[in-house]
Short mmCIF file of C-alpha atoms and ligand atoms in Angstrom, two decimals:
data_model
loop_
_atom_site.label_atom_id
_atom_site.label_comp_id
_atom_site.label_asym_id
_atom_site.label_seq_id
_atom_site.Cartn_x
_atom_site.Cartn_y
_atom_site.Cartn_z
CA ALA A 1 14.25 4.32 16.70
CA GLY A 2 17.56 2.79 15.66
CA THR A 3 16.23 -0.77 15.34
CA ILE A 4 17.71 -1.02 11.84
CA GLY A 5 20.92 -1.84 13.69
CA ALA A 6 19.37 -5.23 14.59
CA LEU A 7 19.02 -6.31 10.95
CA GLY A 8 22.32 -8.24 10.92
CA ASP A 9 21.04 -10.42 13.78
CA VAL A 10 17.68 -10.93 12.10
CA LEU A 11 19.45 -12.23 8.99
CA GLN A 12 21.42 -14.89 10.87
CA GLU A 13 18.32 -17.06 11.17
CA PRO A 14 17.65 -17.76 7.45
CA LYS A 15 21.38 -18.28 6.81
CA LYS A 16 21.28 -21.39 9.00
CA ASN A 17 19.74 -23.32 6.10
CA GLY A 18 22.82 -23.14 3.85
CA ALA A 19 22.34 -20.18 1.50
CA THR A 20 24.35 -17.10 2.49
CA GLY A 21 23.29 -14.30 0.10
CA VAL A 22 20.83 -11.52 0.83
CA VAL A 23 19.17 -9.41 -1.84
CA TYR A 24 18.10 -5.92 -0.79
CA PHE A 25 15.36 -4.08 -2.67
CA VAL A 26 15.81 -0.44 -1.71
CA ASP A 27 13.68 2.52 -2.84
CA HIS A 28 15.68 4.59 -5.34
CA PHE A 29 15.34 7.64 -3.09
CA PHE A 30 18.09 6.08 -0.92
CA ASN A 31 20.57 5.57 -3.76
CA GLY A 32 23.72 7.33 -2.53
CA SER A 33 22.31 8.01 0.96
CA ASP A 34 23.92 7.05 4.26
CA LEU A 35 21.13 4.54 4.93
CA LEU A 36 23.15 2.13 2.77
CA ASP A 37 26.01 2.27 5.27
CA ARG A 38 23.62 1.10 7.95
CA LEU A 39 22.59 -2.04 6.05
CA PRO A 40 24.82 -5.07 6.78
CA VAL A 41 25.59 -5.71 3.09
CA GLY A 42 28.23 -8.47 2.72
CA ALA A 43 30.24 -9.98 -0.13
CA ASP A 44 27.51 -12.46 -1.16
CA ASP A 45 24.76 -9.81 -1.12
CA HIS A 46 23.21 -7.59 -3.79
CA VAL A 47 21.46 -4.25 -3.56
CA ILE A 48 18.84 -3.47 -6.20
CA PHE A 49 17.33 0.02 -6.32
CA VAL A 50 13.62 0.06 -7.07
CA ASP A 51 12.37 2.87 -9.29
CA THR A 52 9.09 3.84 -7.60
CA THR A 53 8.12 6.59 -10.03
CA ASP A 54 5.32 4.26 -11.10
CA GLU A 55 3.60 1.54 -9.08
CA PRO A 56 4.87 -2.06 -9.44
CA THR A 57 3.95 -4.07 -12.54
CA THR A 58 3.99 -7.83 -13.12
CA ASP A 59 6.57 -7.37 -15.91
CA GLY A 60 8.76 -5.28 -13.64
CA VAL A 61 8.63 -7.93 -10.90
CA ASP A 62 9.49 -10.68 -13.42
CA ALA A 63 12.51 -8.68 -14.56
CA TYR A 64 13.74 -8.35 -10.96
CA VAL A 65 13.33 -12.11 -10.45
CA ASP A 66 15.45 -12.79 -13.57
CA GLN A 67 18.07 -10.33 -12.36
CA VAL A 68 18.31 -12.00 -8.93
CA LYS A 69 18.51 -15.48 -10.45
CA GLN A 70 21.30 -14.33 -12.77
CA GLN A 71 23.33 -12.42 -10.20
CA MET A 72 22.96 -14.79 -7.24
CA ASP A 73 22.76 -18.19 -8.86
CA GLY A 74 20.40 -19.70 -6.28
CA ASN A 75 22.32 -18.43 -3.25
CA VAL A 76 19.49 -16.40 -1.71
CA ALA A 77 18.90 -16.82 2.02
CA ALA A 78 16.70 -13.74 2.37
CA VAL A 79 14.99 -10.92 0.51
CA VAL A 80 14.90 -7.55 2.30
CA GLY A 81 12.56 -4.74 1.18
CA VAL A 82 13.45 -1.19 2.29
CA GLY A 83 10.97 1.47 1.19
CA GLY A 84 7.32 2.43 0.93
CA GLY A 85 4.44 0.21 -0.22
CA ALA A 86 5.76 -0.08 -3.77
CA THR A 87 9.16 -1.40 -2.70
CA LEU A 88 7.73 -3.64 0.02
CA ASP A 89 5.27 -5.16 -2.47
CA THR A 90 8.05 -5.69 -5.01
CA SER A 91 10.25 -7.50 -2.49
CA LYS A 92 7.37 -9.71 -1.30
CA ALA A 93 6.49 -10.74 -4.85
CA VAL A 94 10.11 -11.46 -5.82
CA SER A 95 10.63 -13.57 -2.70
CA ASN A 96 7.59 -15.68 -3.61
CA LEU A 97 8.61 -16.11 -7.25
CA LEU A 98 12.12 -17.29 -6.34
CA ASN A 99 10.51 -20.45 -4.92
CA ASN A 100 7.60 -20.89 -7.33
CA PRO A 101 7.56 -21.60 -11.08
CA GLY A 102 6.10 -19.21 -13.65
CA LYS A 103 5.48 -15.49 -13.72
CA ALA A 104 4.05 -12.89 -11.37
CA ALA A 105 0.79 -12.71 -13.34
CA ASP A 106 0.15 -16.42 -12.68
CA TYR A 107 -0.35 -15.68 -9.00
CA GLN A 108 -2.53 -12.55 -9.10
CA GLY A 109 -5.59 -13.63 -7.18
CA TRP A 110 -6.18 -15.54 -3.97
CA ASP A 111 -4.10 -18.40 -2.51
CA LEU A 112 -2.51 -19.55 -5.78
CA LEU A 113 1.10 -20.04 -4.61
CA PRO A 114 2.02 -23.69 -3.95
CA ASN A 115 5.30 -22.98 -2.10
CA PRO A 116 6.43 -20.49 0.55
CA GLY A 117 8.81 -17.81 -0.74
CA VAL A 118 12.36 -17.05 0.40
CA PHE A 119 12.64 -15.67 3.96
CA LYS A 120 11.53 -12.05 3.71
CA VAL A 121 12.17 -9.02 5.86
CA GLY A 122 10.20 -5.77 5.53
CA ILE A 123 11.65 -2.39 6.51
CA PRO A 124 9.15 0.42 5.82
CA THR A 125 10.49 3.91 5.16
CA LEU A 126 7.03 5.44 4.64
CA SER A 127 4.02 4.71 6.87
CA GLY A 128 0.43 4.12 5.89
CA THR A 129 -0.26 1.42 3.32
CA GLY A 130 0.12 -1.42 5.82
CA ALA A 131 1.96 -3.40 3.12
CA GLU A 132 4.39 -4.38 5.88
CA GLY A 133 1.59 -6.28 7.64
CA SER A 134 -0.66 -7.45 4.83
CA ARG A 135 -0.90 -10.73 2.91
CA THR A 136 -0.90 -9.11 -0.52
CA SER A 137 1.48 -7.57 -3.02
CA VAL A 138 -0.32 -5.25 -5.43
CA MET A 139 0.83 -5.22 -9.07
CA MET A 140 -0.45 -3.69 -12.26
CA ASN A 141 -0.82 -6.19 -15.09
CA GLN A 142 -0.57 -3.99 -18.16
CA GLU A 143 -1.48 -6.72 -20.64
CA LYS A 144 -4.79 -7.49 -18.89
CA ASN A 145 -5.34 -3.89 -17.73
CA LEU A 146 -5.78 -5.29 -14.24
CA LYS A 147 -4.47 -4.18 -10.86
CA LEU A 148 -4.55 -7.15 -8.50
CA GLY A 149 -2.56 -8.51 -5.60
CA MET A 150 -0.72 -11.75 -5.02
CA ASN A 151 -2.87 -12.64 -2.00
CA SER A 152 -1.46 -15.49 0.06
CA ASP A 153 -0.29 -16.39 3.54
CA TYR A 154 3.13 -16.72 1.87
CA THR A 155 3.04 -13.01 1.01
CA VAL A 156 3.37 -12.05 4.68
CA PHE A 157 6.86 -10.87 5.77
CA ASP A 158 8.69 -13.29 8.07
CA ARG A 159 10.21 -10.42 10.04
CA LEU A 160 9.75 -6.65 10.21
CA VAL A 161 12.13 -3.95 11.31
CA LEU A 162 10.08 -0.89 12.26
CA ASP A 163 12.43 2.07 12.65
CA PRO A 164 10.81 5.54 12.65
CA ASP A 165 14.21 7.15 11.96
CA LEU A 166 13.73 5.99 8.36
CA THR A 167 10.63 8.13 7.73
CA ALA A 168 12.24 11.45 8.72
CA SER A 169 13.03 12.35 5.09
CA VAL A 170 9.53 11.79 3.64
CA PRO A 171 8.14 14.96 1.94
CA ARG A 172 5.16 16.43 3.84
CA ASP A 173 2.48 15.83 1.21
CA GLN A 174 3.58 12.24 0.63
CA TYR A 175 3.68 11.63 4.39
CA PHE A 176 0.08 12.86 4.69
CA TYR A 177 -1.34 11.02 1.66
CA THR A 178 0.24 7.68 2.57
CA GLY A 179 -0.58 8.08 6.28
CA MET A 180 -4.21 8.69 5.35
CA ASP A 181 -4.33 5.27 3.71
CA THR A 182 -4.32 3.85 7.23
CA TYR A 183 -7.12 6.19 8.33
CA ILE A 184 -9.17 5.20 5.29
CA HIS A 185 -8.55 1.44 5.67
CA CYS A 186 -9.85 1.65 9.23
CA ILE A 187 -12.96 3.76 8.65
CA GLU A 188 -13.90 1.54 5.71
CA SER A 189 -13.39 -1.63 7.73
CA LEU A 190 -15.43 -0.31 10.67
CA ALA A 191 -18.33 0.77 8.46
CA GLY A 192 -18.53 -2.53 6.57
CA SER A 193 -20.72 -5.55 7.18
CA TYR A 194 -17.75 -7.95 7.50
CA LYS A 195 -16.57 -6.16 10.62
CA HIS A 196 -15.69 -8.26 13.65
CA ALA A 197 -14.09 -7.72 17.06
CA MET A 198 -10.50 -8.39 16.01
CA ALA A 199 -10.42 -6.17 12.92
CA ASP A 200 -12.35 -3.50 14.88
CA ALA A 201 -9.82 -3.54 17.72
CA TYR A 202 -6.94 -2.92 15.31
CA SER A 203 -8.95 -0.23 13.51
CA HIS A 204 -9.93 1.67 16.65
CA GLN A 205 -6.35 1.74 17.91
CA ALA A 206 -4.92 2.74 14.53
CA LEU A 207 -7.51 5.54 14.19
CA SER A 208 -6.69 6.86 17.62
CA LEU A 209 -3.00 7.03 16.65
CA CYS A 210 -3.89 8.73 13.32
CA ARG A 211 -5.86 11.39 15.22
CA ASP A 212 -2.90 12.01 17.54
CA VAL A 213 -0.65 12.45 14.52
CA PHE A 214 -2.77 14.40 12.05
CA LEU A 215 -4.58 16.68 14.50
CA SER A 216 -1.27 17.70 16.12
CA ASP A 217 0.87 20.69 15.16
CA ASP A 218 3.83 18.65 13.96
CA MET A 219 2.70 15.44 12.26
CA GLN A 220 6.32 14.50 11.51
CA SER A 221 7.79 14.82 15.00
CA GLN A 222 9.84 11.84 16.14
CA GLU A 223 6.99 10.72 18.43
CA ASN A 224 4.39 11.06 15.67
CA ARG A 225 6.50 9.18 13.14
CA GLU A 226 6.73 6.37 15.66
CA LYS A 227 2.96 6.44 16.21
CA LEU A 228 2.15 6.45 12.51
CA MET A 229 4.47 3.51 11.89
CA ILE A 230 2.53 1.44 14.42
CA ALA A 231 -0.82 2.73 13.13
CA SER A 232 0.14 1.61 9.62
CA TYR A 233 0.98 -1.88 10.79
CA MET A 234 -2.28 -2.12 12.77
CA GLY A 235 -4.31 -0.73 9.87
CA GLY A 236 -2.75 -3.35 7.59
CA SER A 237 -3.67 -6.01 10.12
CA ALA A 238 -7.24 -4.71 10.33
CA ILE A 239 -7.73 -4.78 6.60
CA GLY A 240 -5.98 -8.14 6.25
CA ASN A 241 -8.82 -9.51 8.36
CA SER A 242 -11.72 -7.62 6.77
CA PHE A 243 -12.44 -5.55 3.66
CA VAL A 244 -12.17 -1.97 2.49
CA GLY A 245 -15.28 -0.04 1.44
CA VAL A 246 -16.34 2.59 -1.11
CA VAL A 247 -13.16 4.70 -1.19
CA HIS A 248 -10.74 2.09 -2.51
CA PRO A 249 -12.85 1.03 -5.54
CA PHE A 250 -13.21 4.67 -6.67
CA SER A 251 -9.49 5.18 -6.10
CA ALA A 252 -8.78 2.07 -8.18
CA GLY A 253 -10.87 3.67 -10.95
CA LEU A 254 -8.63 6.78 -10.87
CA SER A 255 -5.61 4.52 -10.89
CA MET A 256 -6.74 2.53 -13.94
CA VAL A 257 -7.79 5.54 -16.02
CA PHE A 258 -5.28 8.23 -14.94
CA HIS A 259 -2.53 6.14 -13.26
CA THR A 260 -3.13 8.12 -10.05
CA HIS A 261 -1.06 6.66 -7.21
CA HIS A 262 -2.92 4.69 -4.54
CA CYS A 263 -2.62 7.03 -1.57
CA VAL A 264 -3.17 10.42 -3.19
CA GLY A 265 -6.02 8.78 -5.12
CA ASN A 266 -7.64 7.69 -1.87
CA CYS A 267 -7.42 11.24 -0.51
CA ILE A 268 -8.97 12.70 -3.67
CA VAL A 269 -11.84 10.21 -3.39
CA MET A 270 -12.25 10.68 0.36
CA ASN A 271 -12.93 14.38 -0.22
CA ALA A 272 -15.95 13.40 -2.37
CA MET A 273 -17.40 10.75 -0.02
CA ASP A 274 -19.86 12.88 1.99
CA ASP A 275 -22.77 10.61 1.01
CA PHE A 276 -21.10 7.52 2.49
CA TYR A 277 -18.77 8.59 5.32
CA ALA A 278 -20.09 12.03 6.36
CA THR A 279 -18.49 12.28 9.82
CA GLU A 280 -15.15 10.87 8.71
CA VAL A 281 -14.97 13.16 5.68
CA LYS A 282 -15.36 16.15 8.01
CA GLU A 283 -12.53 14.88 10.17
CA PHE A 284 -10.40 14.18 7.10
CA ARG A 285 -10.83 17.79 5.92
CA GLN A 286 -9.98 19.04 9.40
CA MET A 287 -6.72 17.05 9.29
CA MET A 288 -5.92 18.29 5.80
CA GLU A 289 -6.46 21.89 6.94
CA ARG A 290 -4.48 21.45 10.12
CA GLN A 291 -1.52 20.11 8.14
CA ASP A 292 -2.05 22.55 5.25
CA ILE A 293 -1.97 19.82 2.60
CA PRO A 294 -3.20 20.56 -0.96
CA LEU A 295 -5.28 18.11 -2.98
CA PRO A 296 -5.35 17.86 -6.79
CA GLU A 297 -8.60 19.35 -8.12
CA ASN A 298 -10.84 18.86 -11.12
CA VAL A 299 -9.18 15.50 -11.84
CA CYS A 300 -12.02 14.35 -14.12
CA GLY A 301 -12.37 17.49 -16.24
CA ASN A 302 -12.99 17.05 -19.99
CA LEU A 303 -13.41 13.29 -20.20
CA THR A 304 -14.66 11.41 -23.23
CA ASN A 305 -17.67 9.11 -22.87
CA ALA A 306 -15.33 6.15 -23.21
CA GLN A 307 -13.26 7.39 -20.27
CA TRP A 308 -16.38 7.86 -18.11
CA GLN A 309 -17.33 4.30 -18.97
CA ASP A 310 -13.81 3.08 -18.05
CA LEU A 311 -14.06 4.90 -14.72
CA TYR A 312 -17.41 3.27 -13.98
CA ASP A 313 -16.27 -0.22 -15.03
CA SER A 314 -13.01 -0.11 -13.10
CA THR A 315 -14.86 1.04 -9.97
CA VAL A 316 -17.82 -1.36 -9.81
CA VAL A 317 -15.62 -4.34 -10.70
CA HIS A 318 -14.48 -4.35 -7.04
CA GLU A 319 -17.41 -6.34 -5.75
CA LYS A 320 -16.04 -7.57 -2.42
CA PRO A 321 -15.46 -4.15 -0.86
CA LEU A 322 -18.61 -2.69 -2.41
CA ILE A 323 -20.76 -5.52 -1.06
CA ASN A 324 -19.02 -5.05 2.29
CA ALA A 325 -19.97 -1.37 2.28
CA LEU A 326 -23.32 -1.22 0.45
CA GLY A 327 -24.71 -4.76 0.28
CA ASP A 328 -25.28 -7.27 -2.52
CA ASP A 329 -27.39 -4.78 -4.38
CA PHE A 330 -24.66 -2.12 -4.56
CA LYS A 331 -25.20 -1.50 -8.29
CA SER A 332 -28.64 -0.09 -7.59
CA ILE A 333 -26.93 2.52 -5.39
CA LEU A 334 -23.88 3.07 -7.59
CA THR A 335 -25.68 3.63 -10.87
CA PRO A 336 -23.59 4.93 -13.81
CA ASP A 337 -25.02 8.43 -13.32
CA ARG A 338 -24.31 8.45 -9.61
CA VAL A 339 -20.75 7.21 -10.09
CA ARG A 340 -20.15 9.88 -12.71
CA GLU A 341 -21.56 12.56 -10.45
CA ILE A 342 -19.23 11.45 -7.62
CA PHE A 343 -16.16 11.46 -9.88
CA ALA A 344 -17.16 14.88 -11.19
CA ARG A 345 -16.89 16.26 -7.63
CA MET A 346 -13.22 15.30 -7.34
P1 NAD B 401 5.63 4.43 -2.60
O1 NAD B 401 6.35 3.23 -2.14
O2 NAD B 401 4.97 4.43 -3.93
O3 NAD B 401 6.62 5.68 -2.54
C1 NAD B 401 6.12 6.99 -2.78
C2 NAD B 401 7.27 7.99 -2.88
O4 NAD B 401 7.88 8.17 -1.60
C3 NAD B 401 8.39 7.53 -3.82
O5 NAD B 401 8.77 8.64 -4.58
C4 NAD B 401 9.51 7.14 -2.87
O6 NAD B 401 10.78 7.32 -3.47
C5 NAD B 401 9.29 8.07 -1.72
N1 NAD B 401 9.84 7.64 -0.42
C6 NAD B 401 9.66 6.47 0.23
N2 NAD B 401 10.28 6.49 1.44
C7 NAD B 401 10.88 7.70 1.53
C8 NAD B 401 11.66 8.34 2.53
N3 NAD B 401 11.93 7.74 3.72
N4 NAD B 401 12.11 9.59 2.30
C9 NAD B 401 11.81 10.24 1.14
N5 NAD B 401 11.08 9.69 0.16
C10 NAD B 401 10.61 8.44 0.36
O7 NAD B 401 4.54 4.92 -1.55
P2 NAD B 401 3.42 4.26 -0.64
O8 NAD B 401 2.35 5.26 -0.61
O9 NAD B 401 4.01 3.79 0.65
O10 NAD B 401 2.98 2.95 -1.41
C11 NAD B 401 2.06 2.93 -2.46
C12 NAD B 401 2.07 1.53 -3.03
O11 NAD B 401 1.63 0.62 -2.03
C13 NAD B 401 1.17 1.33 -4.24
O12 NAD B 401 1.89 0.62 -5.21
C14 NAD B 401 0.01 0.51 -3.69
O13 NAD B 401 -0.57 -0.33 -4.66
C15 NAD B 401 0.68 -0.29 -2.61
N6 NAD B 401 -0.20 -0.74 -1.53
C16 NAD B 401 0.00 -2.00 -1.07
C17 NAD B 401 -0.78 -2.49 -0.04
C18 NAD B 401 -0.56 -3.87 0.46
O14 NAD B 401 -1.24 -4.30 1.39
N7 NAD B 401 0.35 -4.61 -0.08
C19 NAD B 401 -1.77 -1.69 0.54
C20 NAD B 401 -1.95 -0.40 0.05
C21 NAD B 401 -1.14 0.07 -0.98
ZN1 ZN B 402 -5.12 1.41 0.73
#
């Protein structure tokens, strides 16, 4: 707690190379809050508030890159992201694009960036996605109707400031949904065929911290916020070294068809995953009950045939995690009827 006070020191290092400006991407929730007084914003620096009502898009990231280029005229020593997964992903992508030609969409995929980005610092204000530890930055490409990350070693933050004071203001439901992303990353990784000792070690430790937090009476106590912040980082590290499983592809389906946000989408899906993760689903429900968290219901009521088809297509397109979870022949398990029946339970 209080480590945000060290940010000024952290930023001395990149300034040694000549550039002096720092651009801060801060979640719009903090616009007008006293967190801004705790950031060492100087005369050469800019603060940009990120509207996180919707998840990041490639067009949105391109617009931020143009704005930074215009306002700072090449004088960028560091990019600092302060927020949840959406803001962290935005700042990672902008940092990369400041040192690489072209647009965000050019780099959606794996290992496409030729140059490292600008020095980047991640400061999570919401725990769970592991975006602070991962090598991806997830963006929606509206033109191609595709949600895909900029996966690269250059997408990893150079430094992190993990300060649990910053998560004190997170609304309860959001805290639970995003925190559960860690739980789900780890159970998916552990149940997959790509598992290995290193990813498993991160997963086991992160799960143990999640159980401490979500089976306790006060999931948002100072101690539990500290635990969940570390769990998130470890969960991100686990998944950065392995793959997710059945939950994330179904959640991506909800996201493509209904624009459901990542973390609440995962929770909706998890509640319908008895066939695949029976023990974990029981524990998930126990945590939800203990924390008295509601879940949206009947999310797939009254769909057209075209929408059912979209749901199916945008789920089974995620071959890597589905092969990890169910094997090469996953389409014989996830038939169109079975997928529809699973969505209908949500
Ligand atoms: P988010 O960044 O979308 O924010 C959710 C809400 O919480 C917003 O309304 C925001 O204003 C609010 N918020 C954030 N911090 C707050 C605070 N301290 N107090 C009060 N409100 C606060 O949420 P998220 O769940 O952390 O991130 C989801 C995003 O992360 C998605 O875009 C998803 O694609 C991405 N993601 C990325 C990775 C990765 O490895 N890069 C992994 C999983 C998910
Ligand atoms: Zn996730």
